GROMACS .gro file of C-alpha atoms in nm:
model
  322
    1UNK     CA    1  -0.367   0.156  -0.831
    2UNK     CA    2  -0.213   0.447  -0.691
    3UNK     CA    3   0.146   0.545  -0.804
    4UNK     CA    4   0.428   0.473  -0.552
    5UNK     CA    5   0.500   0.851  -0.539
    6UNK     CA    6   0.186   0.985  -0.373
    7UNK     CA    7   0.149   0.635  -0.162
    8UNK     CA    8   0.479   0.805  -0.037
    9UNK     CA    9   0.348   1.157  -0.003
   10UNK     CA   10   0.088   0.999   0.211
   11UNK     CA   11   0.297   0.858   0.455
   12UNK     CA   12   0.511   1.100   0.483
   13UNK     CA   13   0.211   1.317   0.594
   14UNK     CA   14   0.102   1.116   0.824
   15UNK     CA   15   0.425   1.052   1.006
   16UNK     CA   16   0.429   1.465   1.019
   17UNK     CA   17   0.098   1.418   1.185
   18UNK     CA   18   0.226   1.188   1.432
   19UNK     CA   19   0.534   1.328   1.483
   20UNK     CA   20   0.568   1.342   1.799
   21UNK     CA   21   0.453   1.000   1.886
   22UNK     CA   22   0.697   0.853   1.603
   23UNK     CA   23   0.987   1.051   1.702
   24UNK     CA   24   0.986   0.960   2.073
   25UNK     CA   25   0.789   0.651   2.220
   26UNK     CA   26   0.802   0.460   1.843
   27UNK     CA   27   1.196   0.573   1.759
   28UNK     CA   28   1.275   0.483   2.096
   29UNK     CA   29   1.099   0.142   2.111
   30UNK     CA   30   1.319   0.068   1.798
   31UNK     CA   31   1.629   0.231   1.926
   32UNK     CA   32   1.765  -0.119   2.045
   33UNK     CA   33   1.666  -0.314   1.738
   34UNK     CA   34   1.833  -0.023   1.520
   35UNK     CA   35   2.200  -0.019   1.765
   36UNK     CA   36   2.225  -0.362   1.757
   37UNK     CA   37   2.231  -0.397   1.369
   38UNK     CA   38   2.481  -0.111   1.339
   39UNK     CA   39   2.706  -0.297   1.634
   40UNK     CA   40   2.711  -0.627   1.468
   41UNK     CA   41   2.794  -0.532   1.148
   42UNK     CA   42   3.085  -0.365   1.310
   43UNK     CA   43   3.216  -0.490   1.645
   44UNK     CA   44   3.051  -0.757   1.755
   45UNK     CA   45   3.022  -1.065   1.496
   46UNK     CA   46   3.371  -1.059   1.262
   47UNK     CA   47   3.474  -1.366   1.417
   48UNK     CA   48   3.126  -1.600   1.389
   49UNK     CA   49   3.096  -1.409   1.024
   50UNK     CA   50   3.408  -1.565   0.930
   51UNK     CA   51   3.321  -1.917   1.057
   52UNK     CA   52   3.024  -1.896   0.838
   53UNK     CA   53   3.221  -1.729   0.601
   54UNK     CA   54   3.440  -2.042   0.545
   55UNK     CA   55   3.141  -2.315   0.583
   56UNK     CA   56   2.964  -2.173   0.296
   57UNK     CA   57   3.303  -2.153   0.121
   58UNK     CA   58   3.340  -2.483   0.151
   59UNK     CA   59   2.979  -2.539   0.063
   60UNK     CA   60   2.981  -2.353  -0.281
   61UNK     CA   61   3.310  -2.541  -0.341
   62UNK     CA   62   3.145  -2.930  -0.295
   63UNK     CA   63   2.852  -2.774  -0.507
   64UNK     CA   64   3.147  -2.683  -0.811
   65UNK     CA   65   3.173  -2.354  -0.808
   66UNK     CA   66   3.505  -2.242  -0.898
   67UNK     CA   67   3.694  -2.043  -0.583
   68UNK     CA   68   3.844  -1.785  -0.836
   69UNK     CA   69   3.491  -1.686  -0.916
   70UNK     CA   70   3.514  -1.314  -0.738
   71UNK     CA   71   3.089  -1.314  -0.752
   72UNK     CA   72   3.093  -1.564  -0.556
   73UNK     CA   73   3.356  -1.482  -0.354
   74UNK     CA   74   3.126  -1.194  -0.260
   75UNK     CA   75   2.853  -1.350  -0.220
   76UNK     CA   76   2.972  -1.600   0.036
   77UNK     CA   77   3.096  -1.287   0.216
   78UNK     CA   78   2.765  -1.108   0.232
   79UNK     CA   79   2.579  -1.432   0.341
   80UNK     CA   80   2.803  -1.472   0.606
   81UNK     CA   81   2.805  -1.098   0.711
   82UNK     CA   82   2.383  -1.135   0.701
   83UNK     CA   83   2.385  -1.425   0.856
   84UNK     CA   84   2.551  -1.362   1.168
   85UNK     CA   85   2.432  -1.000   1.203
   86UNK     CA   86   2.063  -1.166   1.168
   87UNK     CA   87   2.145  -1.391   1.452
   88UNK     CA   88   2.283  -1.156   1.659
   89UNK     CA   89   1.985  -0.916   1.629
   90UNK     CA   90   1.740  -1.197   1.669
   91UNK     CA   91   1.637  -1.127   2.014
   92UNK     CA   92   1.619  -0.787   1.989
   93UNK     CA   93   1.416  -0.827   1.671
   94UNK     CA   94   1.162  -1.016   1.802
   95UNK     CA   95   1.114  -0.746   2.086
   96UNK     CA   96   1.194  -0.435   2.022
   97UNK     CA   97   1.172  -0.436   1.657
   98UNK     CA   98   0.813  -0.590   1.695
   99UNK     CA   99   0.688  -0.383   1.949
  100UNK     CA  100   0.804  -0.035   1.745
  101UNK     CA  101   0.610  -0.190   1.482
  102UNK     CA  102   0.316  -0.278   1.670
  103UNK     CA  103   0.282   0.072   1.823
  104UNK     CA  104   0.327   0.273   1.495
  105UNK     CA  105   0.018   0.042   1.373
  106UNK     CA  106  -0.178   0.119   1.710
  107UNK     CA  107  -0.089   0.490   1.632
  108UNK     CA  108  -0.253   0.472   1.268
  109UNK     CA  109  -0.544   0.250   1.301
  110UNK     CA  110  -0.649   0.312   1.732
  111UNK     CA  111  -0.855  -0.023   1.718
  112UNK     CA  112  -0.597  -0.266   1.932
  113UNK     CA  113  -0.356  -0.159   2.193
  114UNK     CA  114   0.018  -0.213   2.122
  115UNK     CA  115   0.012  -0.569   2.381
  116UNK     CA  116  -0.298  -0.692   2.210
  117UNK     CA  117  -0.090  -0.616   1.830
  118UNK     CA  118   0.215  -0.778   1.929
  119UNK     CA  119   0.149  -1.177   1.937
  120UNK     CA  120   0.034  -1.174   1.620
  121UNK     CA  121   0.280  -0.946   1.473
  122UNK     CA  122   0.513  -1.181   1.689
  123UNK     CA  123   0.331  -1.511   1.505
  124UNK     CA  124   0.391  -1.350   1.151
  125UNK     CA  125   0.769  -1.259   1.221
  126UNK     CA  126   0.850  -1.591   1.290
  127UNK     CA  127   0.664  -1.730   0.982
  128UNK     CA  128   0.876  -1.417   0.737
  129UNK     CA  129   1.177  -1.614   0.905
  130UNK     CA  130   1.116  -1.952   0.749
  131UNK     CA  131   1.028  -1.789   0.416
  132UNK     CA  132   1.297  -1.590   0.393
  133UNK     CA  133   1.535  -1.934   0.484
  134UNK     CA  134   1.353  -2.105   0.232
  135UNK     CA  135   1.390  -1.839  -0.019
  136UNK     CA  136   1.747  -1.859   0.047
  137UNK     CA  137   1.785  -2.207   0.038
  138UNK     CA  138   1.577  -2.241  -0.280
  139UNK     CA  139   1.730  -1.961  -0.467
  140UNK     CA  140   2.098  -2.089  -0.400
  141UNK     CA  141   2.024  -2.458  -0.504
  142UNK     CA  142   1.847  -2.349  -0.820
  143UNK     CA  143   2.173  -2.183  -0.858
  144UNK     CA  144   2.396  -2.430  -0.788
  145UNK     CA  145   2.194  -2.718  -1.033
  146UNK     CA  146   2.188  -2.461  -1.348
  147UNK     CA  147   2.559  -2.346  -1.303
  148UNK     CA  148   2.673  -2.758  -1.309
  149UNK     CA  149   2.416  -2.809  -1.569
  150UNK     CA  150   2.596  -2.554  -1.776
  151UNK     CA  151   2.927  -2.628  -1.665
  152UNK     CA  152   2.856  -2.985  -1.825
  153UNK     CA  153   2.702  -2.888  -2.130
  154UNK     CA  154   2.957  -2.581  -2.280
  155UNK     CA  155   3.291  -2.525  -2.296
  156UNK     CA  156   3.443  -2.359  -1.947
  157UNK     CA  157   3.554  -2.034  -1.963
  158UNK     CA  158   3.623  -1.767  -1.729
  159UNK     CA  159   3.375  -1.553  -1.941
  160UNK     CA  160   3.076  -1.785  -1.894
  161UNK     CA  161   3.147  -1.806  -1.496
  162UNK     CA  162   3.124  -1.375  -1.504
  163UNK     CA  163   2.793  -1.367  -1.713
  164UNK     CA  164   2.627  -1.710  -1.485
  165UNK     CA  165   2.769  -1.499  -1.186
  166UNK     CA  166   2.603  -1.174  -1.248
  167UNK     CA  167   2.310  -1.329  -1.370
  168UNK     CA  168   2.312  -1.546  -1.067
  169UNK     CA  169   2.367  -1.210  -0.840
  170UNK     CA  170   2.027  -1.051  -0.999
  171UNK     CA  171   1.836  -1.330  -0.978
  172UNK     CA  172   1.921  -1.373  -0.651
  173UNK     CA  173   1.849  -1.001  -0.564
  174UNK     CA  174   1.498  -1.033  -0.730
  175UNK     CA  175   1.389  -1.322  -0.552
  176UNK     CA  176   1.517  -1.141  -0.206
  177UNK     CA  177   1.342  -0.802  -0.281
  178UNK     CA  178   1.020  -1.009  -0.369
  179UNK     CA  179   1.021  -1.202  -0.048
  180UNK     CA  180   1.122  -0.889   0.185
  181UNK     CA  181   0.821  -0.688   0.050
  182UNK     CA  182   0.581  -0.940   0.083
  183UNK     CA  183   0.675  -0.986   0.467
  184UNK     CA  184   0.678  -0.660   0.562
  185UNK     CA  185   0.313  -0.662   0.379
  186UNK     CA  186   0.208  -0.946   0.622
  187UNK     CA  187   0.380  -0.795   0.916
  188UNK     CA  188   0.102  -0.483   0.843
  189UNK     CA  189  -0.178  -0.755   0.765
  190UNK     CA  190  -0.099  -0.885   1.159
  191UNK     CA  191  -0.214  -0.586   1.288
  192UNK     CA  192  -0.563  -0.637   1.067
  193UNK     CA  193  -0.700  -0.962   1.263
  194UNK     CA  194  -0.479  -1.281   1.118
  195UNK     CA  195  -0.137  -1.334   1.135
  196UNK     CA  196   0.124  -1.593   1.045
  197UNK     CA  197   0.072  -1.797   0.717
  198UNK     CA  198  -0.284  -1.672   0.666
  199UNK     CA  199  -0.141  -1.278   0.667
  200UNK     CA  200   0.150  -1.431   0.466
  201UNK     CA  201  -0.123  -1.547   0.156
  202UNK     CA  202  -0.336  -1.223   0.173
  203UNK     CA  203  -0.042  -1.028   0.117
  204UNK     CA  204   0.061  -1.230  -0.202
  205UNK     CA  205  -0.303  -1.217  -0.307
  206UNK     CA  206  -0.290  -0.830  -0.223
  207UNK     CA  207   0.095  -0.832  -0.415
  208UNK     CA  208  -0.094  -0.960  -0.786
  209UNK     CA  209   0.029  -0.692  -1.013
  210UNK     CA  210   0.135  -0.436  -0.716
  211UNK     CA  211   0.511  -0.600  -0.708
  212UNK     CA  212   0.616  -0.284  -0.876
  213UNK     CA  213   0.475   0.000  -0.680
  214UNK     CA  214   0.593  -0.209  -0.337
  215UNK     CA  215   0.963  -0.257  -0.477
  216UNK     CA  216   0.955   0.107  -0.569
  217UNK     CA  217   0.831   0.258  -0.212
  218UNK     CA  218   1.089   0.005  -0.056
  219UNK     CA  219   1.393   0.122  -0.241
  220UNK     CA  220   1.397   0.464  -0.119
  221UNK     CA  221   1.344   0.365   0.233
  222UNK     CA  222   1.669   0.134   0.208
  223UNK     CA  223   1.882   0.318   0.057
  224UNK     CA  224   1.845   0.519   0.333
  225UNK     CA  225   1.928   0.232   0.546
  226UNK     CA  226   2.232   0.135   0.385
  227UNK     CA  227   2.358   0.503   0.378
  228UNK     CA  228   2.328   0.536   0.775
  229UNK     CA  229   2.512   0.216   0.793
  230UNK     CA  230   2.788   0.337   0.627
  231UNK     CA  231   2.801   0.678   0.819
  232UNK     CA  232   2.806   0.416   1.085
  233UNK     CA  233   3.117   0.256   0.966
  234UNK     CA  234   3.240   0.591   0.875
  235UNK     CA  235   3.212   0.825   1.132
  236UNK     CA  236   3.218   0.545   1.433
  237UNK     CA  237   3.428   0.248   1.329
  238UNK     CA  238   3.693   0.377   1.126
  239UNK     CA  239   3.761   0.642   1.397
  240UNK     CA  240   3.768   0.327   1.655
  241UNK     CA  241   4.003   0.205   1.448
  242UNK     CA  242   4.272   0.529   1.482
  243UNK     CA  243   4.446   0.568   1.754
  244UNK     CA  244   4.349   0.925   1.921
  245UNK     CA  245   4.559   1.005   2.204
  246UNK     CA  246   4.279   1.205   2.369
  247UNK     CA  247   4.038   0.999   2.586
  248UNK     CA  248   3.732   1.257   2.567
  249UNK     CA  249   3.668   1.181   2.192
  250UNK     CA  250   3.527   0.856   2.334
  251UNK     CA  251   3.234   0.970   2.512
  252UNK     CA  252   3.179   1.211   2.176
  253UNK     CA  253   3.170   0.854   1.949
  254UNK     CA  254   2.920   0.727   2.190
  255UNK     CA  255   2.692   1.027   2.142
  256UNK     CA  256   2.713   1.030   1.785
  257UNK     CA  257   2.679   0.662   1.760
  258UNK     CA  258   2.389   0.675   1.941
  259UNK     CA  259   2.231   0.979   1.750
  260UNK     CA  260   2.314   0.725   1.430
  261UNK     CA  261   2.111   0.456   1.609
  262UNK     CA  262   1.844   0.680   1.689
  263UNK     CA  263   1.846   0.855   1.303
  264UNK     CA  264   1.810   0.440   1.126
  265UNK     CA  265   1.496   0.425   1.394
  266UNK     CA  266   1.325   0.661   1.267
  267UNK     CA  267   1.384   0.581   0.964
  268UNK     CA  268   1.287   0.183   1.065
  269UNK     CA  269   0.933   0.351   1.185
  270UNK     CA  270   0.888   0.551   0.899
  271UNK     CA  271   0.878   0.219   0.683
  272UNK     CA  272   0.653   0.067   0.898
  273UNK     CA  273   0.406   0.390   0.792
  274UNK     CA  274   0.509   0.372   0.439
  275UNK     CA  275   0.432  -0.042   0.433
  276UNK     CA  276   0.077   0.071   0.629
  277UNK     CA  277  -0.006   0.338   0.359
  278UNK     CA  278   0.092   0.079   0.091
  279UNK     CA  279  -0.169  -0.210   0.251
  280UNK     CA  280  -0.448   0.098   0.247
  281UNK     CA  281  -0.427   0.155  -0.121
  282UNK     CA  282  -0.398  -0.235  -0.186
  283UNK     CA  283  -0.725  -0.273   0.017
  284UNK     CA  284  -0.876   0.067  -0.155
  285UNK     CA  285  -0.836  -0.108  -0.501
  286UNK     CA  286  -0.928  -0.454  -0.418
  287UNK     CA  287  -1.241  -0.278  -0.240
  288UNK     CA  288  -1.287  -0.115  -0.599
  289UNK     CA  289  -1.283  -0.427  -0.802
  290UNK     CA  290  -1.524  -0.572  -0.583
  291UNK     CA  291  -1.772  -0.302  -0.627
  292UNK     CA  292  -1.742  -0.242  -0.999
  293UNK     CA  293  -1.766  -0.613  -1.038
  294UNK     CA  294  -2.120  -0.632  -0.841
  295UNK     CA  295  -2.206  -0.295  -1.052
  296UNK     CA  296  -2.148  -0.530  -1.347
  297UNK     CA  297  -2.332  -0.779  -1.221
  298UNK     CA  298  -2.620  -0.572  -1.078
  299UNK     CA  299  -2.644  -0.484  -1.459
  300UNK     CA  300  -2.633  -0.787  -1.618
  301UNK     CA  301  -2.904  -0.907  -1.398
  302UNK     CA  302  -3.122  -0.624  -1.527
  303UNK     CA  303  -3.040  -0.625  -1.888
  304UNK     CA  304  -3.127  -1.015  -1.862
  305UNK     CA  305  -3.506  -0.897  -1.648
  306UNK     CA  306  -3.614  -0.673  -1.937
  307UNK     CA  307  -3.521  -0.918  -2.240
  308UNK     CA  308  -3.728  -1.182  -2.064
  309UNK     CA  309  -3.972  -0.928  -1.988
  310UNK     CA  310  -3.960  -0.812  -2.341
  311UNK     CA  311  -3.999  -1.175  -2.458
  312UNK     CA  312  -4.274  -1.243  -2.265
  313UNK     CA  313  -4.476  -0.902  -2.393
  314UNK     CA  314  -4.386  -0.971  -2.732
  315UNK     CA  315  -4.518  -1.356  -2.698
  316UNK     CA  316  -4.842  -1.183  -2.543
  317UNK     CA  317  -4.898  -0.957  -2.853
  318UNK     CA  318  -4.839  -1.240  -3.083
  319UNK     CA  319  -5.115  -1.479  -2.901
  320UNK     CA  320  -5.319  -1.157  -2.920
  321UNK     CA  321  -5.283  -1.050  -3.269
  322UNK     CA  322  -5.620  -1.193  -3.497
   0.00000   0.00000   0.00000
């Protein structure tokens, strides 16, 4: 298997080579996807984020968590945040996002056109949804039965709610990375002839002792992504939030806001090229395996002609000996 550093130096190359392309029809294609998760983790959801804020609140307080857990605390707040961003940039998601995608694949492969990638990249999306739910939803009641379980079986103490928490928090950020890999895999699979659960199982088949090199080309990637956001909330909403007595500087925010957007899509395309590189050298090694094992089998299958050729020769010579 190839190491996660040159898989990177590959696509990197070939998003030089198709620059131009990637830059301007691909960036733009995900320019809406990229502005609308900026804007709602900003402007647009703080009042549905704290709705959901204070339902899973109450949630994690039926299930017996303790409220003065600060872990937790965080964690509700996250959720919430994630959750109402996600449905905000639903619809774009499934449009924009999707047809970026679609078109960077196109770009790579020129087998399908961009309309004839994007129903079942569209098919597949929809599937990573429910996974990702039910990753969710799985993760957080596993949580919720061991920390009672414990809770019932030791003493209480504040120090035992810390070390469940962070252990909880890792867990929990395993389980996510995992999943998120493993759908952007199948998202790349689409654009291979199958799509929804059927691209979802080849990429866990292609995933068998990969998990490493995917989780380490993805963490560069989103760093990235989290760093833009927070130039985002830096340079756009925290000056929002001053009051400037000069109306020009608002056209100036919406320029650099929108050179922000712009920077997080190309960054959003050059994943897609970096989970497309990753698929190549899954299917390179699996393509491998398979040859080495019909090698091995080609020469077993010999080995086993000549001994019963052998035997046969040497029964000859013993009927023929006087």
């Amino acid at each position: 298997m190839e190491g996660a550093r040159k898989i990177m130096r590959r696509s990197v190359y070939n998003f030089l080579q198709n620059y131009q392309n990637f830059t301007t029809i691909a960036a733009l294609l995900a320019f809406p996807f990229s502005a609308s998760v900026l804007l709602s983790q900003s402007f647009l959801v703080p009042s549905s984020s704290f709705t959901i804020h204070n339902r899973l609140r109450a949630l994690f307080e039926a299930a017996g968590l303790p409220e003065s857990s600060q872990p937790f605390k965080t964690l509700t707040l996250k959720l919430s945040q994630t959750i109402s961003s996600s449905i905000f940039t639903l619809p774009f998601s499934l449009t924009f996002f999707i047809m970026s995608k679609a078109y960077v694949i196109h770009s790579l492969n020129q087998h399908k056109s961009t309309l004839l990638l994007y129903k079942p990249l569209f098919v597949t999306y929809l599937c990573n949804l429910f996974i990702v739910l039910s990753a969710n939803a799985t993760a957080l009641s596993i949580f919720f039965l061991g920390f009672n379980l414990v809770q019932e079986t030791l003493v209480y103490s504040p120090n035992w709610v810390l070390i469940l928490s962070a252990t909880a928090a890792v867990i929990y950020s395993v389980i996510l990375a995992n999943v998120v890999v493993v759908c952007n895999l199948a998202l790349v699979l689409s654009g291979e002839g199958c799509r929804g659960w059927i691209a979802i199982l080849k990429a866990l088949v292609l995933m068998r002792g990969r998990t490493s090199t995917a989780l380490s080309l993805a963490l560069p990637v989103n760093i990235v992504l989290a760093g833009i956001e927070a130039l985002f909330q830096y340079r756009i909403v925290r000056r929002g939030d001053r009051s400037y007595g000069d109306s020009c500087t608002t056209p100036a925010m919406a320029m650099e806001g929108m050179l922000i957007a712009y920077l997080y899509s190309i960054f959003v395309v050059l994943d897609t090229v970096v989970n497309l590189m990753f698929f190549r050298s899954c299917v390179r090694v699996v393509d491998q395996e398979d040859m080495n094992s019909c090698r091995i089998g080609a020469v077993e299958e010999e080995e086993e002609e000549e001994e019963q050729s052998y035997g046969v020769i040497s029964f000859k010579s013993v009927e023929e000996f006087p």
